XYZ file of N, CA, C and O in Angstrom:
732
model
N -52.948 -49.040 58.482
C -54.235 -47.762 58.362
C -54.648 -48.050 57.017
O -54.863 -48.506 56.031
N -55.770 -48.184 57.592
C -57.350 -49.091 55.848
C -58.115 -47.646 55.435
O -59.389 -47.601 55.101
N -58.189 -46.038 55.589
C -57.813 -45.347 55.242
C -57.554 -44.258 53.872
O -56.664 -44.686 53.668
N -58.478 -43.438 52.816
C -58.296 -42.610 52.211
C -57.905 -41.229 52.246
O -58.759 -40.879 53.525
N -56.952 -40.941 52.180
C -56.037 -39.561 52.477
C -56.338 -39.020 51.135
O -55.930 -39.200 49.864
N -56.551 -37.397 51.440
C -56.173 -36.259 50.132
C -54.700 -35.815 50.721
O -54.495 -36.567 51.084
N -54.258 -35.575 50.115
C -52.606 -34.924 49.731
C -52.286 -33.949 51.067
O -51.782 -33.696 51.995
N -53.736 -32.774 50.482
C -53.658 -31.684 51.961
C -53.584 -32.205 53.428
O -52.884 -31.738 54.534
N -54.455 -33.573 52.978
C -54.506 -33.934 54.801
C -53.800 -34.923 55.237
O -53.124 -34.863 56.521
N -52.819 -35.759 54.185
C -51.604 -35.896 54.561
C -50.325 -35.106 54.769
O -49.387 -35.072 56.003
N -50.318 -33.916 54.790
C -49.424 -33.156 55.073
C -49.585 -32.078 56.291
O -48.692 -32.300 56.483
N -50.673 -32.135 56.546
C -50.991 -31.277 57.732
C -50.789 -32.730 58.640
O -49.787 -32.236 59.659
N -50.954 -34.014 58.615
C -51.027 -35.083 59.336
C -48.994 -35.080 58.991
O -48.947 -35.750 60.652
N -48.465 -35.274 58.542
C -47.241 -35.578 58.766
C -46.772 -34.468 59.196
O -45.239 -34.513 59.659
N -46.627 -32.557 58.679
C -46.142 -31.757 59.467
C -46.496 -31.759 61.180
O -45.084 -31.307 61.763
N -47.694 -32.320 61.287
C -47.625 -32.089 63.117
C -47.315 -33.544 63.601
O -46.500 -33.569 64.343
N -47.471 -34.173 63.059
C -46.904 -35.624 64.371
C -45.392 -36.265 63.350
O -45.044 -36.020 64.464
N -44.582 -35.553 62.342
C -43.533 -35.963 62.361
C -42.417 -34.808 62.052
O -41.355 -34.469 61.757
N -43.371 -33.507 61.822
C -41.887 -32.136 61.298
C -41.500 -32.413 59.947
O -40.889 -32.155 59.644
N -42.559 -33.267 59.232
C -41.843 -33.298 57.237
C -42.685 -31.949 56.954
O -44.113 -32.217 56.590
N -41.944 -31.438 55.824
C -42.626 -29.833 55.075
C -43.488 -31.022 53.563
O -43.349 -31.822 53.142
N -44.527 -29.540 53.115
C -45.155 -30.599 52.547
C -44.558 -30.693 51.695
O -45.215 -31.203 50.919
N -43.541 -29.256 50.880
C -42.684 -30.458 49.663
C -42.586 -31.465 49.958
O -41.829 -32.625 48.953
N -42.021 -31.852 50.941
C -41.073 -33.170 50.979
C -41.963 -34.404 50.816
O -41.912 -35.227 50.045
N -43.020 -34.047 51.864
C -44.337 -34.938 51.688
C -44.883 -35.456 50.057
O -45.180 -36.903 50.118
N -45.061 -34.145 49.278
C -45.400 -34.958 47.647
C -44.174 -35.326 46.707
O -44.694 -36.459 46.544
N -43.173 -35.243 47.730
C -41.667 -36.243 46.020
C -42.309 -37.001 46.931
O -41.924 -38.193 46.480
N -42.379 -37.881 48.557
C -42.004 -38.876 49.455
C -43.237 -39.501 48.839
O -43.245 -40.830 47.940
N -44.549 -38.988 48.783
C -45.783 -39.715 48.159
C -45.643 -39.750 46.698
O -46.302 -40.971 46.301
N -44.933 -39.393 46.292
C -44.917 -40.069 44.423
C -43.764 -41.178 44.190
O -44.214 -41.876 43.961
N -42.927 -40.979 45.230
C -41.960 -41.933 45.226
C -42.229 -43.522 45.207
O -42.385 -44.208 45.073
N -43.444 -43.019 46.716
C -44.066 -44.211 46.963
C -45.097 -44.739 46.023
O -45.721 -46.267 45.648
N -46.227 -43.665 45.014
C -46.631 -44.458 44.529
C -46.139 -45.021 43.187
O -46.292 -46.474 42.143
N -44.988 -44.099 42.536
C -44.097 -44.769 41.052
C -43.947 -46.244 42.290
O -43.861 -47.085 41.026
N -43.535 -46.354 43.118
C -42.953 -48.187 43.615
C -44.027 -48.830 43.768
O -43.591 -49.920 43.802
N -45.220 -48.513 43.386
C -46.487 -48.833 44.076
C -47.207 -49.065 45.032
O -47.451 -50.043 45.242
N -45.959 -48.940 46.470
C -46.449 -49.139 47.504
C -47.400 -48.841 47.817
O -48.229 -48.686 48.771
N -48.613 -47.203 47.490
C -49.343 -46.589 47.882
C -50.384 -46.674 46.727
O -49.557 -46.094 45.506
N -51.014 -46.816 46.176
C -52.438 -46.881 44.867
C -52.508 -44.949 45.376
O -52.503 -44.142 46.706
N -53.240 -44.607 43.875
C -53.658 -43.096 44.192
C -54.874 -43.465 42.653
O -54.452 -44.009 41.733
N -55.339 -42.100 42.725
C -56.402 -42.138 42.047
C -57.694 -40.868 41.905
O -57.241 -40.144 43.597
N -57.662 -40.458 40.683
C -58.496 -38.800 41.180
C -60.137 -39.318 40.840
O -60.786 -39.693 39.574
N -60.396 -38.814 42.246
C -62.003 -38.931 41.688
C -63.157 -37.628 42.317
O -62.443 -36.925 42.500
N -63.331 -37.365 41.152
C -63.504 -35.774 40.605
C -62.673 -34.602 40.491
O -61.346 -35.115 39.716
N -62.735 -33.633 41.491
C -61.547 -32.658 41.128
C -60.266 -33.264 42.594
O -59.141 -31.936 42.643
N -60.933 -34.426 43.262
C -59.915 -34.114 44.805
C -59.374 -36.181 43.924
O -59.300 -36.861 43.271
N -57.589 -36.088 44.769
C -57.033 -37.014 44.428
C -56.611 -37.461 45.802
O -56.608 -37.346 47.020
N -56.942 -39.160 45.508
C -56.856 -39.839 47.032
C -55.671 -40.397 46.921
O -55.545 -41.560 45.659
N -54.997 -41.155 48.074
C -54.065 -42.452 47.996
C -54.796 -43.478 49.543
O -55.134 -42.466 50.452
N -54.389 -44.245 49.391
C -54.204 -45.210 50.180
C -53.040 -46.176 49.898
O -52.891 -46.454 49.223
N -53.174 -46.844 50.828
C -52.332 -48.406 51.455
C -52.810 -49.076 52.261
O -52.996 -48.902 53.262
N -53.147 -50.793 51.473
C -53.638 -51.680 52.293
C -52.944 -52.768 52.713
O -51.648 -52.882 51.616
N -52.289 -52.745 53.696
C -51.764 -54.296 53.943
C -51.635 -55.340 53.555
O -50.762 -55.972 53.055
N -53.170 -55.360 52.987
C -53.161 -57.057 52.201
C -52.232 -57.176 50.839
O -52.518 -57.801 49.763
N -52.672 -55.980 50.255
C -52.152 -55.584 48.743
C -50.604 -56.146 48.815
O -49.765 -56.628 48.165
N -49.702 -55.419 50.154
C -48.196 -56.069 50.165
C -48.094 -57.211 50.259
O -46.762 -58.026 49.804
N -49.187 -57.690 51.292
C -48.096 -59.626 51.223
C -48.556 -60.338 50.155
O -48.648 -60.761 50.128
N -50.310 -60.117 49.239
C -50.106 -60.393 48.197
C -49.274 -60.146 47.395
O -48.891 -61.047 46.048
N -48.775 -59.053 47.015
C -47.684 -58.630 46.655
C -46.522 -59.924 46.433
O -46.109 -60.622 45.801
N -46.223 -60.082 48.119
C -44.930 -61.127 48.360
C -44.999 -62.422 47.809
O -44.492 -62.883 47.188
N -46.922 -62.643 47.844
C -47.117 -63.887 48.054
C -47.004 -64.151 46.543
O -46.767 -65.466 46.021
N -47.155 -63.534 45.207
C -47.052 -63.201 44.175
C -45.829 -63.789 43.682
O -45.420 -64.391 42.863
N -44.409 -62.890 44.263
C -43.561 -62.707 43.919
C -42.596 -64.187 44.414
O -41.752 -65.133 43.594
N -43.450 -64.914 45.521
C -42.540 -65.766 45.920
C -43.125 -67.349 45.056
O -42.118 -68.462 44.619
N -44.661 -66.979 44.552
C -44.774 -68.001 44.187
C -44.475 -67.584 42.539
O -43.941 -69.167 41.580
N -43.820 -67.016 42.361
C -43.088 -67.041 40.884
C -41.632 -67.719 41.097
O -41.454 -68.317 39.941
N -41.644 -67.297 41.608
C -39.802 -67.156 41.799
C -39.972 -69.264 41.878
O -38.975 -70.091 42.271
N -40.583 -69.515 43.140
C -40.813 -70.908 43.279
C -40.921 -71.769 41.941
O -40.677 -73.037 41.233
N -41.900 -71.837 40.729
C -42.122 -71.942 39.779
C -40.401 -71.891 38.819
O -40.375 -72.788 37.741
N -40.256 -70.703 39.066
C -39.037 -70.717 38.039
C -37.501 -71.434 38.679
O -37.173 -72.355 37.899
N -37.697 -71.405 40.115
C -36.688 -72.461 41.224
C -37.253 -73.982 40.112
O -36.192 -74.489 40.061
N -38.362 -74.788 39.924
C -38.710 -75.766 39.660
C -38.142 -75.919 38.386
O -37.949 -76.834 37.960
N -38.583 -74.833 37.369
C -37.990 -75.515 35.861
C -36.532 -75.435 35.733
O -36.297 -76.134 35.200
N -35.830 -74.851 36.523
C -34.636 -74.639 36.660
C -33.571 -75.962 37.117
O -32.649 -76.342 36.527
N -34.633 -76.520 38.282
C -34.165 -77.913 38.271
C -34.079 -78.637 37.796
O -33.509 -79.591 37.088
N -35.208 -78.736 37.372
C -35.662 -79.188 36.326
C -34.737 -80.342 35.403
O -34.903 -80.792 33.994
N -34.607 -78.081 34.632
C -33.804 -78.210 32.754
C -32.241 -78.841 33.850
O -31.558 -79.389 32.929
N -31.758 -78.363 35.602
C -30.644 -78.755 35.471
C -31.042 -80.339 35.684
O -29.725 -81.122 35.499
N -31.843 -81.750 35.652
C -32.105 -82.978 36.037
C -31.874 -83.127 34.374
O -30.698 -84.019 34.214
N -32.424 -82.635 33.851
C -32.441 -82.994 32.264
C -31.351 -82.690 31.159
O -31.083 -83.705 31.007
N -30.493 -81.680 31.790
C -29.022 -81.977 31.647
C -28.064 -83.384 32.098
O -27.223 -83.196 30.910
N -28.214 -83.079 33.802
C -27.161 -83.772 34.430
C -27.220 -85.700 33.687
O -26.507 -86.905 33.307
N -28.893 -85.869 32.914
C -29.334 -86.881 32.475
C -28.589 -86.776 30.997
O -27.955 -88.081 30.818
N -28.408 -86.185 30.391
C -27.919 -85.334 28.727
C -26.372 -86.106 29.035
O -25.981 -86.600 28.080
N -25.381 -86.043 30.094
C -24.452 -85.550 30.337
C -23.515 -87.063 30.727
O -22.986 -87.559 30.580
N -24.688 -87.576 31.484
C -24.624 -89.398 31.605
C -25.190 -90.020 29.942
O -23.915 -91.068 30.439
N -26.070 -89.700 29.656
C -26.016 -90.163 28.347
C -25.147 -90.499 27.925
O -24.467 -90.574 26.733
N -23.982 -89.116 27.342
C -23.712 -89.034 26.279
C -22.030 -89.239 26.405
O -21.024 -89.536 26.078
N -21.536 -89.950 28.419
C -20.594 -90.532 28.511
C -20.508 -91.876 28.573
O -19.578 -92.236 28.771
N -21.444 -91.995 28.138
C -21.936 -93.571 27.729
C -20.756 -93.741 26.403
O -20.615 -93.445 25.553
N -20.497 -95.166 26.677
C -19.680 -94.870 24.985
C -17.439 -94.321 25.082
O -17.391 -94.506 24.352
N -18.080 -93.780 25.981
C -16.631 -92.412 25.778
C -15.546 -93.223 27.663
O -14.697 -92.501 27.167
N -16.078 -94.009 27.853
C -15.075 -94.217 28.897
C -14.084 -94.345 27.716
O -13.186 -94.494 27.106
N -12.665 -94.224 29.109
C -10.879 -93.618 28.345
C -10.965 -95.648 28.130
O -10.535 -96.066 29.618
N -10.734 -95.679 27.422
C -9.235 -97.557 27.235
C -8.823 -97.447 25.987
O -8.582 -96.024 25.347
N -7.451 -97.853 25.514
C -6.721 -98.340 24.350
C -7.121 -97.491 23.574
O -7.190 -96.906 22.483
N -8.384 -98.438 22.981
C -9.163 -97.912 21.426
C -8.938 -96.718 21.473
O -9.321 -96.024 20.438
N -9.890 -96.041 22.976
C -10.377 -95.361 21.968
C -9.636 -93.655 22.095
O -9.100 -93.074 21.443
N -8.195 -94.367 22.804
C -6.986 -93.352 22.934
C -6.469 -93.049 21.535
O -6.382 -91.986 21.274
N -6.736 -93.921 20.558
C -5.795 -94.571 19.939
C -6.676 -93.876 18.818
O -6.172 -92.863 17.686
N -8.368 -93.534 18.649
C -8.592 -93.082 17.902
C -8.454 -91.355 18.144
O -8.632 -90.572 17.014
N -8.489 -91.034 19.059
C -8.355 -89.618 19.473
C -6.735 -88.893 18.639
O -6.982 -87.954 18.582
N -6.027 -90.219 18.955
C -4.727 -89.576 18.717
C -4.607 -89.547 17.048
O -4.694 -88.771 16.487
N -5.111 -90.331 16.760
C -5.298 -90.491 14.877
C -6.741 -89.347 14.255
O -5.875 -88.722 13.604
N -7.024 -88.949 15.284
C -8.092 -87.599 14.957
C -8.059 -86.653 14.515
O -7.451 -85.668 13.701
N -6.173 -86.473 15.613
C -6.184 -85.044 15.751
C -4.381 -84.954 15.348
O -4.311 -84.082 14.022
N -4.206 -86.698 14.323
C -3.030 -85.765 13.283
C -4.189 -85.193 12.103
O -3.329 -85.382 11.528
N -5.016 -86.401 11.675
C -5.493 -86.662 10.959
C -6.004 -84.793 10.620
O -5.882 -84.107 9.311
N -6.892 -84.270 11.733
C -7.126 -82.823 11.842
C -5.380 -81.303 11.650
O -5.071 -80.617 10.917
N -4.521 -82.555 11.663
C -2.846 -81.601 11.779
C -2.423 -81.597 10.221
O -2.035 -80.550 9.442
N -2.549 -82.884 9.254
C -2.224 -83.212 8.017
C -3.405 -82.553 7.410
O -2.707 -82.127 6.502
N -4.592 -82.581 7.753
C -5.634 -81.255 7.150
C -4.957 -80.464 6.948
O -5.428 -79.165 6.091
N -4.851 -79.580 8.107
C -4.061 -78.123 7.872
C -3.176 -78.235 7.211
O -3.013 -76.845 6.393
N -1.646 -79.131 7.512
C -1.251 -78.820 6.542
C -1.144 -78.864 5.111
O -1.071 -77.697 3.960
N -2.137 -79.490 4.687
C -2.542 -79.379 3.392
C -3.256 -78.409 2.626
O -2.998 -77.395 1.495
N -3.931 -77.833 3.686
C -4.988 -76.734 3.144
C -3.923 -75.328 3.484
O -3.789 -74.613 2.218
N -2.929 -75.266 3.811
C -1.756 -74.228 4.108
C -0.796 -74.349 2.297
O -1.080 -73.482 1.895
N -0.343 -75.676 2.275
C -0.023 -76.182 0.683
C -0.624 -75.640 0.130
O 0.152 -74.947 -1.753
N -2.130 -76.352 -0.269
C -3.026 -75.405 -1.664
C -2.881 -74.006 -1.860
O -3.332 -73.458 -2.247
N -2.961 -73.451 -0.011
C -2.899 -71.923 -0.337
C -1.964 -71.450 -1.120
O -2.192 -70.119 -1.771
N -0.259 -71.882 -1.118
C 0.645 -71.460 -1.618
C 0.458 -71.730 -3.053
O 0.404 -71.065 -4.096
N -0.759 -72.553 -3.443
C -0.545 -72.941 -4.651
C -1.932 -72.087 -5.154
O -2.554 -72.564 -6.236
N -2.620 -71.264 -4.343
C -3.757 -71.267 -5.437
C -3.916 -70.182 -5.997
O -4.529 -70.107 -7.243
N -2.900 -68.633 -6.841
C -2.497 -68.098 -7.548
C -2.273 -69.069 -8.403
O -2.969 -68.073 -9.562
N -2.202 -70.325 -8.697
C -1.846 -70.680 -9.654
C -2.927 -71.973 -10.783
O -3.442 -72.314 -11.706
N -4.180 -71.674 -9.592
C -5.714 -72.177 -10.112
C -6.033 -71.585 -11.036
O -6.076 -70.380 -11.180
N -6.455 -72.349 -12.830
C -7.345 -71.365 -13.267
C -8.536 -70.583 -12.821
O -8.614 -70.032 -14.083
N -9.080 -71.688 -12.357
C -10.553 -70.332 -11.687
C -10.260 -69.059 -10.933
O -10.803 -67.942 -11.426
N -9.101 -69.231 -10.577
C -8.597 -68.124 -9.945
C -8.231 -66.611 -10.747
O -8.574 -66.058 -11.055
N -7.208 -67.514 -12.140
C -7.019 -66.845 -13.246
C -7.420 -66.462 -13.457
O -7.707 -65.000 -14.152
N -8.767 -66.746 -13.647
C -9.434 -66.382 -14.522
C -10.438 -65.395 -14.293
O -10.702 -64.335 -14.471
N -11.011 -65.316 -13.187
C -11.517 -64.367 -11.897
C -10.778 -62.607 -11.694
O -11.287 -62.103 -11.820
N -9.091 -63.005 -12.144
C -8.241 -62.076 -11.839
C -8.159 -61.115 -13.079
O -8.396 -60.258 -13.486
N -8.386 -62.210 -14.084
C -8.474 -61.686 -15.469
C -9.883 -60.913 -15.979
O -10.343 -59.515 -15.881
N -10.762 -61.720 -15.232
C -12.282 -60.761 -15.019
C -11.958 -59.403 -14.581
O -12.605 -58.256 -14.985
N -11.735 -59.498 -12.966
C -11.603 -58.209 -12.371
C -10.585 -57.413 -12.875
O -10.827 -55.762 -12.837
N -9.603 -57.417 -13.409
C -8.631 -56.556 -14.438
C -9.352 -56.040 -15.484
O -9.569 -55.482 -15.901
N -10.139 -56.770 -16.363
C -10.835 -56.146 -17.853
C -11.808 -54.893 -17.482
O -12.058 -54.325 -17.706
N -12.116 -55.416 -15.698
C -13.660 -54.714 -15.484
C -13.073 -53.144 -15.275
O -13.196 -52.300 -15.227
N -12.055 -53.693 -14.266
C -10.924 -52.100 -13.608
C -10.572 -51.491 -14.955
O -10.338 -49.708 -14.697
N -10.382 -52.095 -16.018
C -9.567 -51.193 -17.119
C -10.713 -50.879 -18.376
O -11.227 -49.145 -18.232
N -11.852 -50.913 -18.072
C -13.592 -50.567 -18.501
C -13.443 -49.612 -17.546
O -13.544 -48.378 -18.499
N -13.348 -49.382 -16.441
C -13.668 -48.521 -15.064
C -12.970 -47.244 -15.727
O -13.242 -46.699 -15.957
N -11.499 -48.002 -15.613
C -10.586 -46.459 -15.424
C -10.464 -45.209 -17.264
O -10.319 -44.171 -17.481
N -10.787 -46.481 -17.905
C -11.710 -45.836 -19.531
C -12.833 -44.952 -19.484
O -12.730 -44.053 -20.134
N -13.013 -45.441 -18.705
C -14.983 -44.943 -18.942
C -14.568 -43.631 -17.545
O -15.430 -42.929 -18.369
N -13.824 -43.253 -16.782
C -13.622 -42.183 -15.831
C -12.604 -41.506 -16.895
O -13.122 -39.773 -16.919
N -11.549 -41.892 -17.778
C -10.886 -41.200 -18.441
C -11.804 -40.480 -19.277
O -11.852 -39.238 -20.035
N -12.679 -40.992 -19.804
C -13.244 -40.704 -21.182
C -14.263 -39.191 -20.500
O -14.002 -38.133 -20.896
N -14.278 -39.853 -19.441
C -15.312 -38.848 -18.811
C -14.341 -37.268 -18.311
O -14.908 -36.422 -18.726
N -13.507 -38.199 -18.052
C -11.983 -36.300 -18.129
C -12.165 -35.869 -19.404
O -12.173 -34.680 -19.229
N -12.264 -36.513 -20.557
C -11.874 -35.725 -21.598
C -13.486 -35.257 -22.057
O -12.577 -33.499 -22.118
N -14.305 -35.663 -21.704
C -15.602 -35.057 -22.011
C -15.732 -33.694 -20.735
O -16.081 -32.144 -21.180
N -15.127 -34.177 -19.333
C -15.177 -32.908 -18.761
C -14.739 -31.335 -19.475
O -14.588 -29.738 -19.138
N -13.027 -31.797 -19.664
C -12.276 -31.391 -20.285
C -12.823 -29.741 -21.386
O -12.665 -28.872 -21.427
N -13.297 -30.947 -21.926
C -13.995 -30.126 -23.618
C -15.244 -29.628 -23.209
O -15.252 -28.245 -23.985
N -15.733 -29.753 -22.397
C -16.876 -28.394 -22.066
C -16.643 -27.436 -21.400
O -16.731 -26.690 -21.452
N -15.269 -27.508 -20.713
C -14.713 -26.443 -19.806
C -13.704 -25.605 -21.105
O -14.205 -24.599 -20.355
N -13.524 -26.534 -21.771
C -12.757 -25.635 -22.485
C -13.239 -24.652 -23.381
O -13.498 -23.456 -23.796
N -14.857 -25.686 -23.601
C -15.504 -24.654 -25.001
C -16.417 -23.502 -23.974
O -16.829 -22.387 -24.747
N -17.003 -23.526 -22.852
C -17.401 -22.322 -22.261
C -16.933 -21.395 -21.666
O -17.474 -20.720 -21.340
N -15.602 -22.216 -20.735
C -14.491 -20.778 -20.347
C -13.766 -20.577 -21.073
O -12.528 -19.554 -20.751
N -13.333 -20.964 -22.409
C -12.835 -20.578 -23.177
C -11.056 -20.829 -22.973
O -10.356 -20.344 -22.683
N -10.656 -22.117 -21.926
C -9.409 -21.826 -20.943
C -8.243 -23.127 -22.173
O -8.932 -23.972 -22.702
N -7.451 -22.394 -21.866
C -6.206 -23.948 -22.480
C -6.011 -25.029 -22.232
O -6.415 -25.170 -21.164
N -6.105 -25.687 -22.872
C -5.711 -27.742 -22.470
C -4.633 -27.515 -21.275
O -4.708 -28.444 -20.086
N -3.605 -26.773 -20.869
C -2.298 -26.783 -20.689
C -2.905 -26.618 -18.568
O -2.733 -27.277 -17.728
N -3.760 -25.268 -19.142
C -4.599 -24.799 -18.002
C -5.526 -25.138 -17.351
O -4.937 -25.439 -15.890
N -6.149 -26.053 -17.704
C -7.221 -27.092 -17.631
C -6.249 -28.223 -16.644
O -6.577 -28.790 -15.832
N -5.324 -28.550 -16.712
C -4.381 -29.270 -16.625
C -3.350 -29.529 -15.617
O -3.916 -30.356 -14.404
N -3.448 -28.091 -15.839
C -2.559 -27.872 -14.777
C -3.352 -27.550 -13.348
O -3.618 -28.008 -12.010
N -4.444 -26.976 -14.062
C -5.421 -26.455 -12.199
C -6.257 -28.092 -12.016
O -6.187 -28.014 -10.110
N -6.122 -28.969 -12.816
C -6.615 -30.100 -12.258
C -5.864 -31.053 -11.760
O -6.547 -32.065 -11.332
N -4.491 -31.113 -11.886
C -3.782 -32.126 -11.485
C -3.626 -33.022 -12.637
O -3.328 -34.098 -11.888
N -3.599 -32.541 -13.809
C -4.022 -33.844 -14.638
C -2.607 -33.916 -15.298
O -2.292 -33.262 -15.965
N -2.024 -34.991 -15.430
C -0.766 -35.958 -16.057
C -1.054 -35.263 -17.411
O -1.350 -35.486 -18.614
N 0.227 -34.610 -18.709
C 0.550 -34.433 -19.299
C 0.393 -35.487 -20.815
O -0.041 -35.940 -21.436
N 0.829 -37.102 -19.531
C 0.417 -38.179 -20.291
C -0.530 -38.890 -20.285
O -0.644 -39.988 -20.883
N -1.235 -38.639 -19.622
C -2.761 -39.031 -19.107
C -3.762 -39.252 -20.972
O -3.225 -38.437 -21.510
N -4.414 -40.456 -20.855
C -4.503 -41.391 -21.945
C -5.482 -42.155 -21.554
O -5.168 -42.753 -20.549
N -5.974 -43.286 -22.462
C -6.902 -44.169 -22.292
C -5.763 -45.602 -21.998
O -4.666 -45.290 -22.383
N -5.528 -46.486 -20.981
C -5.423 -47.574 -20.517
C -5.433 -48.448 -22.329
O -6.568 -48.968 -22.458
N -4.803 -49.014 -22.852
C -4.554 -49.819 -23.573
C -4.968 -51.308 -23.435
O -4.589 -52.006 -22.589
């Protein structure tokens, strides 16, 4: 069909010829527009709908061309990969020298793992690691003393502001009796 239709015309035709209700026609028409199978355009105050058979065949032709070009690309990539695999296998033929080298490589990897494991055991005695641990301990001590100073300042402020006894403040905030700076 190569005609243009308005929604009212389509509703009458579908109801008359196929017995489809007007609400269903609207829904079906909207889904066809959404799927790109029917075109629509508003001209003035009227909305027109149409579908040309050539559009569907052109769409299929474009899709076939696109898929054909993608197939060519994939086939080309496959051929290139096969060539690379063949080139990579040159010189890798199984022979006694190659087997010996592969065994030596595997033994070397195992030995390396053993040495790294042994080295990990003695890592705690490494002077650089020890110095880093000392540095981190100093930083932690300084931070703890800074927070201790903050707590003493807060206690002093609470004591002066609210006239509480130090033991009441310590009990209320769970501060131990022997709380003091770290030496």
